[in-house]
XYZ file of C-alpha atoms in Angstrom:
570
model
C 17.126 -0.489 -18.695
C 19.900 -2.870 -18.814
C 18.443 -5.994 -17.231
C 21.851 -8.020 -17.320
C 22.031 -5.928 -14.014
C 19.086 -5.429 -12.590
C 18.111 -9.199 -12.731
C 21.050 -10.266 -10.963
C 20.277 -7.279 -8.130
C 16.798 -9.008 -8.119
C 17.767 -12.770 -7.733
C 20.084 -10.994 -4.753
C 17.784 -9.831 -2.766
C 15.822 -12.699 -3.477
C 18.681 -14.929 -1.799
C 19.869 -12.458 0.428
C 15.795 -12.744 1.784
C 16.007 -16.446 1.812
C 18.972 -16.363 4.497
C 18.396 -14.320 6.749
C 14.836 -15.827 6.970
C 17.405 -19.057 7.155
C 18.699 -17.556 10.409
C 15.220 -16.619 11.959
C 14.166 -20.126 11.140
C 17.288 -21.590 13.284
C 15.976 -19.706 16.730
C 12.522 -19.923 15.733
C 11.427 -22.584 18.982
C 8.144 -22.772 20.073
C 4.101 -22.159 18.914
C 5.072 -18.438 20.157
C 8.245 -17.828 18.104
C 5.761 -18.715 15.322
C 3.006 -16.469 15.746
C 4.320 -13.504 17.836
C 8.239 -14.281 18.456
C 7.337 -14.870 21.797
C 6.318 -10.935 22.732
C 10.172 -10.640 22.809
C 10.897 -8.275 20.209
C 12.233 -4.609 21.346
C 11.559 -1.484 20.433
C 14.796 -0.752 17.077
C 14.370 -3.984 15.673
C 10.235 -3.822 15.485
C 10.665 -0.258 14.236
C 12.571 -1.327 11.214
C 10.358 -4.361 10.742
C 6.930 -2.465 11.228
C 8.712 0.245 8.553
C 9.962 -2.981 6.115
C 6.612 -4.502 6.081
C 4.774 -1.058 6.245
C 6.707 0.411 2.940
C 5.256 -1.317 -0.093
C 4.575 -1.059 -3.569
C 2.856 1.946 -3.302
C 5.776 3.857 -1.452
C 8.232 2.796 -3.220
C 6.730 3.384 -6.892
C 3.208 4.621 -6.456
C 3.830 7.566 -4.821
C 6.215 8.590 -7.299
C 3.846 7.730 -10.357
C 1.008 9.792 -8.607
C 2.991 12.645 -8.599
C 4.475 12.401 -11.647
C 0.720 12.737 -13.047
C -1.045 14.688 -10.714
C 1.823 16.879 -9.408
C 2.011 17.995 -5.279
C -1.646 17.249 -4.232
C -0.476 13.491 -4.447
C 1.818 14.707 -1.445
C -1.080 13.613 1.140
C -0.519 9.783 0.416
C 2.933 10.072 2.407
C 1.738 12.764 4.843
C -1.580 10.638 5.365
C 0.644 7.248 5.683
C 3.026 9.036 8.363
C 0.179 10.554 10.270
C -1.435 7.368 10.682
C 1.241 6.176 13.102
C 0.602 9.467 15.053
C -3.115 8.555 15.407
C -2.190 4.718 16.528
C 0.647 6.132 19.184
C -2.223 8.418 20.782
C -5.004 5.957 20.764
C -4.018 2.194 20.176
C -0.419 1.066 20.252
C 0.053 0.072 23.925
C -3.733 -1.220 24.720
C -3.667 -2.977 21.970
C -0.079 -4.597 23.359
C -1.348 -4.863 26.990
C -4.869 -7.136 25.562
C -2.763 -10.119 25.146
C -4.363 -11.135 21.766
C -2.484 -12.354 18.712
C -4.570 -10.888 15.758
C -7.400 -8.527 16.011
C -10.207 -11.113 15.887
C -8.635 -12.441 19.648
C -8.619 -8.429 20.512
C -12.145 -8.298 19.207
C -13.398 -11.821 21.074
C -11.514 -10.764 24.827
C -13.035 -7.514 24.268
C -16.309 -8.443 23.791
C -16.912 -12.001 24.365
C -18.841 -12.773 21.359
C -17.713 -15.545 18.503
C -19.606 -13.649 16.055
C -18.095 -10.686 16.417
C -14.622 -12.551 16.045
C -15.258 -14.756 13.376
C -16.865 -11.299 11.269
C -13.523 -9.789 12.227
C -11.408 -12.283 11.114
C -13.514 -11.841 7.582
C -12.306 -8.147 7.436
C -8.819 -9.604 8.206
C -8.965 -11.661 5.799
C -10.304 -9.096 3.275
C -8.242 -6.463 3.437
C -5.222 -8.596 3.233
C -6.379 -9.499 0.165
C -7.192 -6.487 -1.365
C -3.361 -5.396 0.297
C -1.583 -7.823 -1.242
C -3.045 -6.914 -4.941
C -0.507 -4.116 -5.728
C 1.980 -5.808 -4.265
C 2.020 -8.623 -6.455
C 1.488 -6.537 -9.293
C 3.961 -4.186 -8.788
C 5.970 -6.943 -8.799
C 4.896 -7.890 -11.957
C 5.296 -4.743 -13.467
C 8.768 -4.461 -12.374
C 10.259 -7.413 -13.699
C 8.077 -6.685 -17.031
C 10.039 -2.846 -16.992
C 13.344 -5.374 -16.398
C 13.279 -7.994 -18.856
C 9.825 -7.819 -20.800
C 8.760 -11.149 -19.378
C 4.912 -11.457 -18.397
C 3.254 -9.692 -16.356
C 2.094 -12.715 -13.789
C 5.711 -13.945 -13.491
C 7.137 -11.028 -10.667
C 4.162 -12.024 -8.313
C 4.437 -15.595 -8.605
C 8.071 -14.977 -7.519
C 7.344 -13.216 -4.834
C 4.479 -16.051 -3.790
C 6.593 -18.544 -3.627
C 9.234 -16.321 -1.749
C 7.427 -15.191 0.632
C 4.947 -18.466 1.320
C 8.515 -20.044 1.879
C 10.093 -17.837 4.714
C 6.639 -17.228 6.136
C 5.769 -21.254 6.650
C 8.870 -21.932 7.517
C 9.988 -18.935 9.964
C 6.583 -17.562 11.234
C 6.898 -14.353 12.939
C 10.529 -14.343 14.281
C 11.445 -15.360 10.778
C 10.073 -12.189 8.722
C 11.115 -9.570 11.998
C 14.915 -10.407 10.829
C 13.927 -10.310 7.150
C 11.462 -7.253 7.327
C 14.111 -5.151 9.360
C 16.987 -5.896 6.837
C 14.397 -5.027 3.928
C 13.387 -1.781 5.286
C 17.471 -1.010 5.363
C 17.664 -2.237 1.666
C 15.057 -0.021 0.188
C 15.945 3.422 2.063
C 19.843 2.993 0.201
C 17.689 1.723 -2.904
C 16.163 5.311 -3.117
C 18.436 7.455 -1.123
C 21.901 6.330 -3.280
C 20.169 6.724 -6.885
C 18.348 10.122 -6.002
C 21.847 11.557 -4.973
C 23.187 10.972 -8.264
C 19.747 12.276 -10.253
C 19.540 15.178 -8.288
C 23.767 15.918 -9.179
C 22.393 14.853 -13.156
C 19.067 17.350 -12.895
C 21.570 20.543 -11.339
C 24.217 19.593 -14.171
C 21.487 19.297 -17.143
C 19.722 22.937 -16.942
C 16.783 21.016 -16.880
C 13.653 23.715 -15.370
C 14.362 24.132 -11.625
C 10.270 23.675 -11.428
C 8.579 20.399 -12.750
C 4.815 21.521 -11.925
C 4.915 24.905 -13.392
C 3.837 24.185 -16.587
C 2.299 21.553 -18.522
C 4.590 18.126 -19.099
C 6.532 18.538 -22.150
C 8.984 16.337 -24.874
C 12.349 17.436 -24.017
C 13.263 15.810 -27.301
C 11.221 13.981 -29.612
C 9.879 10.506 -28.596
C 8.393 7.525 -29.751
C 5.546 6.509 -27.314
C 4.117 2.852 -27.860
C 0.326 2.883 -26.581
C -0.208 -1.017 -24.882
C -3.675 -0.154 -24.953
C -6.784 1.741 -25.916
C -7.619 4.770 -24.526
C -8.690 8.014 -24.902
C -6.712 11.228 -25.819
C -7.647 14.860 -25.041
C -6.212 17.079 -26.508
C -6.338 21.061 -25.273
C -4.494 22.400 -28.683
C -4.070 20.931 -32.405
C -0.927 18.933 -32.254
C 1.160 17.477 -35.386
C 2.559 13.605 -34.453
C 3.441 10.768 -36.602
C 1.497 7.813 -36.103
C 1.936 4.201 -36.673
C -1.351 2.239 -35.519
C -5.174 3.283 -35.805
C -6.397 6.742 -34.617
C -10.031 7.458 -34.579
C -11.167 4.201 -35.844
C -8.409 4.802 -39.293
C -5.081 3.158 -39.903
C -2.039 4.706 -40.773
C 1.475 3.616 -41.151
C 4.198 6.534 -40.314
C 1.675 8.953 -41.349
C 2.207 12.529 -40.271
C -1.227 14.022 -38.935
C -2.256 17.130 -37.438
C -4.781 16.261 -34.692
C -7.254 18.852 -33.796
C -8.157 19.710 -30.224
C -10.423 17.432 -28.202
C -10.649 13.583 -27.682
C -9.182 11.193 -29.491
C -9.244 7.157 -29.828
C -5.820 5.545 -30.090
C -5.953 1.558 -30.790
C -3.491 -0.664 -28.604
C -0.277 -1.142 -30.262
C -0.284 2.555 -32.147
C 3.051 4.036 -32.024
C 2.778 7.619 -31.665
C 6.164 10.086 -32.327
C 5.650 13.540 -30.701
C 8.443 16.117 -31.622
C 10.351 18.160 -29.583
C 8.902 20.901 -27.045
C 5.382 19.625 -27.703
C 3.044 19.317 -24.581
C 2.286 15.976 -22.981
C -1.723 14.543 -23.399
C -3.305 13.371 -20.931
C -6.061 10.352 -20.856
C -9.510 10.810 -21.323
C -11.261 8.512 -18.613
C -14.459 10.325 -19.040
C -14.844 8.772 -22.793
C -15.289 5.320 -21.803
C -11.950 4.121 -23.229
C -8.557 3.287 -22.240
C -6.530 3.319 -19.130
C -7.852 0.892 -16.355
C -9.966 2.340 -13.775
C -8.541 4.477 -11.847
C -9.079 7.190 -8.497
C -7.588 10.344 -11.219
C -10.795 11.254 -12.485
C -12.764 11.907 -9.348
C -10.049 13.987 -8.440
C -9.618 16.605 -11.264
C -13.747 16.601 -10.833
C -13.642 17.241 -7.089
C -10.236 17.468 -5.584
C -11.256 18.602 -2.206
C -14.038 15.644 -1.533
C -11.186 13.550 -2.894
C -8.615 15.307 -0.634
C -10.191 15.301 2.597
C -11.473 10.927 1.473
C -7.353 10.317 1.413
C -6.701 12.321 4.209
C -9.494 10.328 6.548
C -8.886 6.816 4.608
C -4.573 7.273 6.025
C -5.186 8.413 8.683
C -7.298 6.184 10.343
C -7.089 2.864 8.465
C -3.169 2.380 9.417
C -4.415 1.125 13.128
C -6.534 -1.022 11.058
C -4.497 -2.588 9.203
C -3.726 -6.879 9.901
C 0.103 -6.660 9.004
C 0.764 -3.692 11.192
C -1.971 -4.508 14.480
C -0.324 -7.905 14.439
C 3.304 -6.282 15.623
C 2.165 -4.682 18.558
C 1.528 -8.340 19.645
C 5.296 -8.983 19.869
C 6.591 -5.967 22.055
C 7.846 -6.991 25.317
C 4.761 -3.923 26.740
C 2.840 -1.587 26.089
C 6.063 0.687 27.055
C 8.075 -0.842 24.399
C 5.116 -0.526 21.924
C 4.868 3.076 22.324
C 8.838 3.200 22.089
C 8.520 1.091 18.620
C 5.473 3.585 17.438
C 7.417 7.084 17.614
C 10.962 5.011 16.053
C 8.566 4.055 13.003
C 7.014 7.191 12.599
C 11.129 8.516 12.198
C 12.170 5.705 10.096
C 9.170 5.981 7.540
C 9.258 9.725 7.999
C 12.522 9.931 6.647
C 11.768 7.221 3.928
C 8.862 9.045 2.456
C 10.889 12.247 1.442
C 12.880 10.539 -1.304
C 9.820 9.048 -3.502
C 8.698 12.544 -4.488
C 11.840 13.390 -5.683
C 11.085 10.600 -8.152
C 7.504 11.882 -8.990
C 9.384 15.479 -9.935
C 12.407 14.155 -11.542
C 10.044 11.655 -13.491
C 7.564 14.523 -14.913
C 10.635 16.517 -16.518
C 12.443 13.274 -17.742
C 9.862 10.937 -18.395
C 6.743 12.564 -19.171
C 5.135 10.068 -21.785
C 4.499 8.041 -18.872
C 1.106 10.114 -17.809
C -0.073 9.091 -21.161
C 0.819 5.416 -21.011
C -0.102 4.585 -17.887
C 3.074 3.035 -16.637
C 3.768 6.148 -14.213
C 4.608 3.406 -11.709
C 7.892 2.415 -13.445
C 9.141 6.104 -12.911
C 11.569 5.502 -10.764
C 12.770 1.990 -12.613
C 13.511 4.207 -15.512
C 15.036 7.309 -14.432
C 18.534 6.386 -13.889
C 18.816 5.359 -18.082
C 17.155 8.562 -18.847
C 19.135 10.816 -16.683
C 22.380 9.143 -16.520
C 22.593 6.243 -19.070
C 25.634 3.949 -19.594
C 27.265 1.853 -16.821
C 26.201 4.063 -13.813
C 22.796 4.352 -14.895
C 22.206 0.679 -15.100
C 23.926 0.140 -11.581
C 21.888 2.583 -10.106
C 18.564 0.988 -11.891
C 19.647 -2.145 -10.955
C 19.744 -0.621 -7.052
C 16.258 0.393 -7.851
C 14.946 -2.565 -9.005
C 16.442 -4.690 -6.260
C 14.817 -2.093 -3.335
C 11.229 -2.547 -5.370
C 11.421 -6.081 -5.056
C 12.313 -5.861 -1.167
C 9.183 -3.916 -1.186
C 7.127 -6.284 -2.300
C 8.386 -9.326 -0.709
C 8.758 -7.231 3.160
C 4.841 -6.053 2.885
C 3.677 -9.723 1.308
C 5.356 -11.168 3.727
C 3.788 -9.243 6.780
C 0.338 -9.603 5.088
C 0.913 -13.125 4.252
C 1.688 -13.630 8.650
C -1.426 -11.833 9.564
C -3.893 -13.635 6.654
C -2.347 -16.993 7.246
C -2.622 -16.352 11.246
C -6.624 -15.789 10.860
C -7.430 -18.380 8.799
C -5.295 -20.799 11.080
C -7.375 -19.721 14.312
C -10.655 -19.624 12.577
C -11.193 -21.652 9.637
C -9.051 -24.015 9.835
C -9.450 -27.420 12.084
C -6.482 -27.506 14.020
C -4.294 -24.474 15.280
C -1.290 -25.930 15.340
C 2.304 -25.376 13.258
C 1.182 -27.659 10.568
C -1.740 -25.877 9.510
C -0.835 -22.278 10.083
C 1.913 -23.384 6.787
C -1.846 -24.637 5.204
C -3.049 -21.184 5.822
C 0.204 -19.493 4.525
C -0.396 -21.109 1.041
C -4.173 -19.938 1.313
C -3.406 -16.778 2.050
C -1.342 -16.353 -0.956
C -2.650 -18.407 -3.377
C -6.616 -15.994 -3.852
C -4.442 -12.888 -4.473
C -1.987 -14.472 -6.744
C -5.086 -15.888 -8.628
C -6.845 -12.410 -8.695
C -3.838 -10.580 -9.370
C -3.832 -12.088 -13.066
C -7.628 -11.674 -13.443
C -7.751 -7.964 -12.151
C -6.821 -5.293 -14.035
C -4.068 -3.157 -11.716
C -5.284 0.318 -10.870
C -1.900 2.303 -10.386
C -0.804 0.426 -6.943
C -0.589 3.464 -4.386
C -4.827 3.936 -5.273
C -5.138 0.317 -4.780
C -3.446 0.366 -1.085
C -5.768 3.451 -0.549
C -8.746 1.451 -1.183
C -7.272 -1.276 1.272
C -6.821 1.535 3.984
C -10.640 3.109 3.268
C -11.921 -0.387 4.372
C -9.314 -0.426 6.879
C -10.624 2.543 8.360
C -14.165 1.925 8.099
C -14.001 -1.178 9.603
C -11.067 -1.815 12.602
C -11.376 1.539 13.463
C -14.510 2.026 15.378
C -13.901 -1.265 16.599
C -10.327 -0.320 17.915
C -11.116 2.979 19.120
C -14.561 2.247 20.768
C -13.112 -1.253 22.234
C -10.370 0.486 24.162
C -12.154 3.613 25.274
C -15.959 3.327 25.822
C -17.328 0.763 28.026
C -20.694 0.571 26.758
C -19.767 -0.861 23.021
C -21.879 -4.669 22.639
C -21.140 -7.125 20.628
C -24.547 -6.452 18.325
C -23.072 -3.056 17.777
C -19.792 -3.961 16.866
C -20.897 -6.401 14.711
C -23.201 -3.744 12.963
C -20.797 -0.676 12.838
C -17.906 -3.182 11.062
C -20.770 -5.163 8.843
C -22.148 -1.055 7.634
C -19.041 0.806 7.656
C -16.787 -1.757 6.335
C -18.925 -3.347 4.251
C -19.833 -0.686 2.460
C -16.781 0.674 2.108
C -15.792 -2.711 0.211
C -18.774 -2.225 -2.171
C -17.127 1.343 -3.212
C -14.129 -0.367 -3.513
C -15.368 -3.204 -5.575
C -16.991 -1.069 -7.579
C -14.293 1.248 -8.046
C -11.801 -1.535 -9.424
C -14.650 -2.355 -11.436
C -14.696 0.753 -13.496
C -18.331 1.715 -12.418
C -19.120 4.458 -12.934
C -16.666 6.100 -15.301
C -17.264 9.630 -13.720
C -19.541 12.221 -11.898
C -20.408 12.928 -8.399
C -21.009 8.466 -8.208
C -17.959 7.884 -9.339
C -15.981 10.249 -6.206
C -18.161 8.865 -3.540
C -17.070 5.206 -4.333
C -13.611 5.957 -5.079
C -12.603 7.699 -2.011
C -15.361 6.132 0.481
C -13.665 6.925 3.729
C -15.185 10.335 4.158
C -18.613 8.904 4.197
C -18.378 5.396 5.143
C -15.995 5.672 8.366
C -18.434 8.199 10.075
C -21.482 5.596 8.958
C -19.163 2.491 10.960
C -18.953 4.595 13.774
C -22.451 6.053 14.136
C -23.827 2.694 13.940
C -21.544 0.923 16.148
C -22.478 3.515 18.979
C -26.333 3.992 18.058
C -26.704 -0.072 18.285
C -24.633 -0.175 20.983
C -26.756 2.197 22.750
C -29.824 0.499 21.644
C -28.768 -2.781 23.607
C -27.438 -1.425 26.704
C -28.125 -5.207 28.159
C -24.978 -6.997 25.880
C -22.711 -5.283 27.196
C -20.545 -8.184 28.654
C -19.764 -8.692 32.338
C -16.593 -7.620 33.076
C -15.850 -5.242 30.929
C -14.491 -2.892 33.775
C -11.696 -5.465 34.230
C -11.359 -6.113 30.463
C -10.697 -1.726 30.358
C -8.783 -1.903 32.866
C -5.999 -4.442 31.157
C -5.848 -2.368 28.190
C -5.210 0.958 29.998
C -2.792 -0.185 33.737
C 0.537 -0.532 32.609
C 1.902 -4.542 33.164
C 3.393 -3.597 36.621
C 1.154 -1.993 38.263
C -1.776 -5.022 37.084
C 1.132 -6.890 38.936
C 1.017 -5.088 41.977
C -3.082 -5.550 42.232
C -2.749 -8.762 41.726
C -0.482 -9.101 44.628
């Protein structure tokens, strides 16, 4: 890609970001502005900013990467994201509005009285921000290393200091302008350039079905291997190689590999010819590719299936960036309004990245051996179209990726920040929420060069697994059943969550490689969101005598819409 456009396209957004965050920041008045823009926020504009923040790195190039590699089945990530909106319109969106908290450890602390049970919520918070912001940081890295070849680090420390800037300076009312413009951007990022590839694809005579058969060269290719891994073969195949294969060196060497696994050094240039079918990596042999979810599902792909399903489902009410923009409808009415608007703004978004995924397998297919599948999209407009048009529509691409990352860092950055300002921090004013915004940052940027990046739409589904296992059974028990205590809550999200974190740990980790292990702590959801729930109810049960006076009144907040409270008050 020609990068003396698709810079510039970056550094636009980038400024085009800065100013209308600018413009927040000039009717940005009070503590409330800050935190929740002063519950003043209706129903269109929220929609596009719950979308903006909501559409990260892993829709706008994971998704596309996962199918390029593992073909439909990857489908469920946007049907699971979508559906999770339908799940928090039925059972959350406008009690969650009508409690009159700002984050969800105020929801969980009016709910249930109990410090404990807020500050352990405002650990999950905290947590799962963390783990959120990862990919996003990384796919910025990754896309400005596609762009220009600079390092990997320097795309998320862009968007740090980006997004640390408009956040501590704007607060909430600030990113609800940017978010809503950046949600705008990336839907003609996608939408424009897949126009044009679909018009290239009809015009090329390129197969009219990507999944049919195995990936294939449609010419010969040079494919550079950044690092080890292993290479299975399922036929003998004849490629030139440049590097060390199977522990010997060779320089342009012309081998014929027999079937099975084989060990390809970092650095080996490989040069497949024409026609000839696409490897795939060999996670089972202990080499290569960084850890990743793939395995566990060409082991078990219904366990893994049914794990995405539940984790997407149910961890979008969960999650801080999203629960925290409920807080700024006017009511619960104008929550629910904002809800079904998202769930048509992201439903139409999430049609266009697996048109990238299909274009990607017939035009790109060395990716699924290189593990860059992510960049699909960054590189199909030079493959398909080339020349001036190609770079301009790359350089759209690129720009759109980048509002991605700095529209969902910024929403996670407002919720992380907000938590650490009402609960770890001395004071709660201004002053030190803008501490908190530079804390909330700074542990993922650090981690983000330390960690090696699974592909980014498996690491948001490892955020949404704890989401789920966690903030769920608080949400949904909290607002519908009475008898929930604050031991129980405490329990259910300290079990469910925190095991769910473990698998998730462990998964990033690597450990272990493969087996029946390996798919239980890569997709926990199916096990550990039934375990949060179970023991949130069965404690709760157990100590019938915390549950907290007043309750009834607490219940009936969350489910009387605002004017008729009024009219018992009166």
């Amino acid at each position: 890609m020609n990068s003396s456009y698709a810079v510039p396209a970056v550094a636009l957004v980038v400024l085009a970001t800065v100013l209308v965050g600018a413009f927040g920041l000039r009717i940005s008045r009070t503590t409330s502005d800050f935190y929740v823009a002063s519950r003043t926020v209706g129903p269109r504009l929220n929609a596009a900013a719950i979308s903006g923040e909501y559409l990260s790195a892993a829709s706008f190039l994971g998704i596309a990467g996962l199918v390029l590699v593992q073909g439909p089945d990857m489908l469920w990530y946007p049907v699971g994201y979508t559906a999770g909106y339908l799940v928090l319109l039925l059972f959350v969106a406008a009690p969650l509005r009508r409690s009159g908290a700002y984050t969800l450890p105020d929801f969980a602390e009016a709910r249930l009285s109990s410090q404990a049970v807020r500050r352990l919520a405002g650990a999950f918070v905290v947590g799962t921000g963390w783990l959120y912001l990862l990919p996003q940081l990384q796919g910025a890295g990754l896309t400005l290393t596609v762009l220009t070849g600079a390092p990997d680090s320097l795309g998320g420390l862009i968007v740090a200091v980006v997004v640390v800037a408009i956040v501590a300076a704007g607060g909430m009312r600030s990113i609800t302008f940017v978010q809503a413009f950046q949600y705008w951007l990336k839907l003609t990022a996608l939408l424009v350039p897949a126009l044009f590839l679909i018009l290239a694809w009809q015009g090329d005579g390129a197969p009219s079905r990507a999944f049919d058969e195995p990936a294939t060269f449609r010419e010969q290719s040079v494919v550079r291997v950044k690092n080890t891994l292993d290479m299975r073969l399922e036929s003998p195949l004849t490629v030139t190689v440049n590097g060390t294969i199977d522990g010997r060196a060779h320089e342009d060497q012309q081998l014929r590999l027999p079937a099975g696994t084989h060990r390809i050094d970092g650095g080996t240039r490989l040069t497949f010819p024409q026609g000839a079918e696409v490897p795939e990596p060999d996670h089972r042999a202990g080499g290569g590719l960084s850890p990743s979810q793939a395995e566990s599902r060409g082991e078990r792909p219904l366990y893994a299936t049914y794990g995405l399903i539940l984790a997407t489902f149910l961890g979008t009410m969960g999650l801080p960036h999203v629960v925290v923009r409920f807080y700024t409808s006017p009511h619960g009415v104008a929550a629910r309004r904002t809800t079904v608007a998202v769930l048509g703004l992201i439903g139409a978004f999430y049609l266009l990245p697996p048109v990238y995924g299909a274009l990607g397998r017939l035009y790109a297919p060395e990716l699924t051996l290189t593990g860059d599948a992510d960049a699909a999209a960054l590189l199909l407009p030079d493959r398909m179209i080339g020349g001036l048009g190609g770079d301009l529509l790359g350089a759209l691409i690129a720009g759109g990726a980048f509002a991605a990352f700095l529209s969902t860092a910024s929403g996670l950055t407002m919720a992380v920040a907000g938590v650490l300002t009402q609960d770890v921090l001395p004071s709660r004013g201004v002053r030190h929420f803008r501490l908190g915004t530079v804390l909330a940052m700074a542990v993922p940027l650090a981690a983000s060069a330390l960690v090696g990046g699974l592909p980014v739409a498996d690491a948001v589904g490892l955020a949404f697994a704890v989401s789920a296992s966690s903030f769920c059974p608080l949400l949904v028990l909290g607002i519908w059943w009475r008898r929930l205590t604050p031991p129980g809550a405490a329990a259910g999200m300290l079990v469910g969550g925190g095991s769910a974190l473990i698998a998730v740990a462990a998964t990033m980790a690597g450990f272990p490689g493969s087996g029946a292990l390996h798919a239980l702590l890569a997709w926990p959801a199916l096990w550990s969101v039934p375990l949060g729930f179970f023991t949130m109810i069965l404690v709760s049960l157990a100590t019938p005598g915390r549950v907290p006076p007043g309750t009834a009144a607490i219940l009936a907040r969350f489910h009387l819409p605002e004017e008729l409270r009024a009219e018992v008050k009166a």
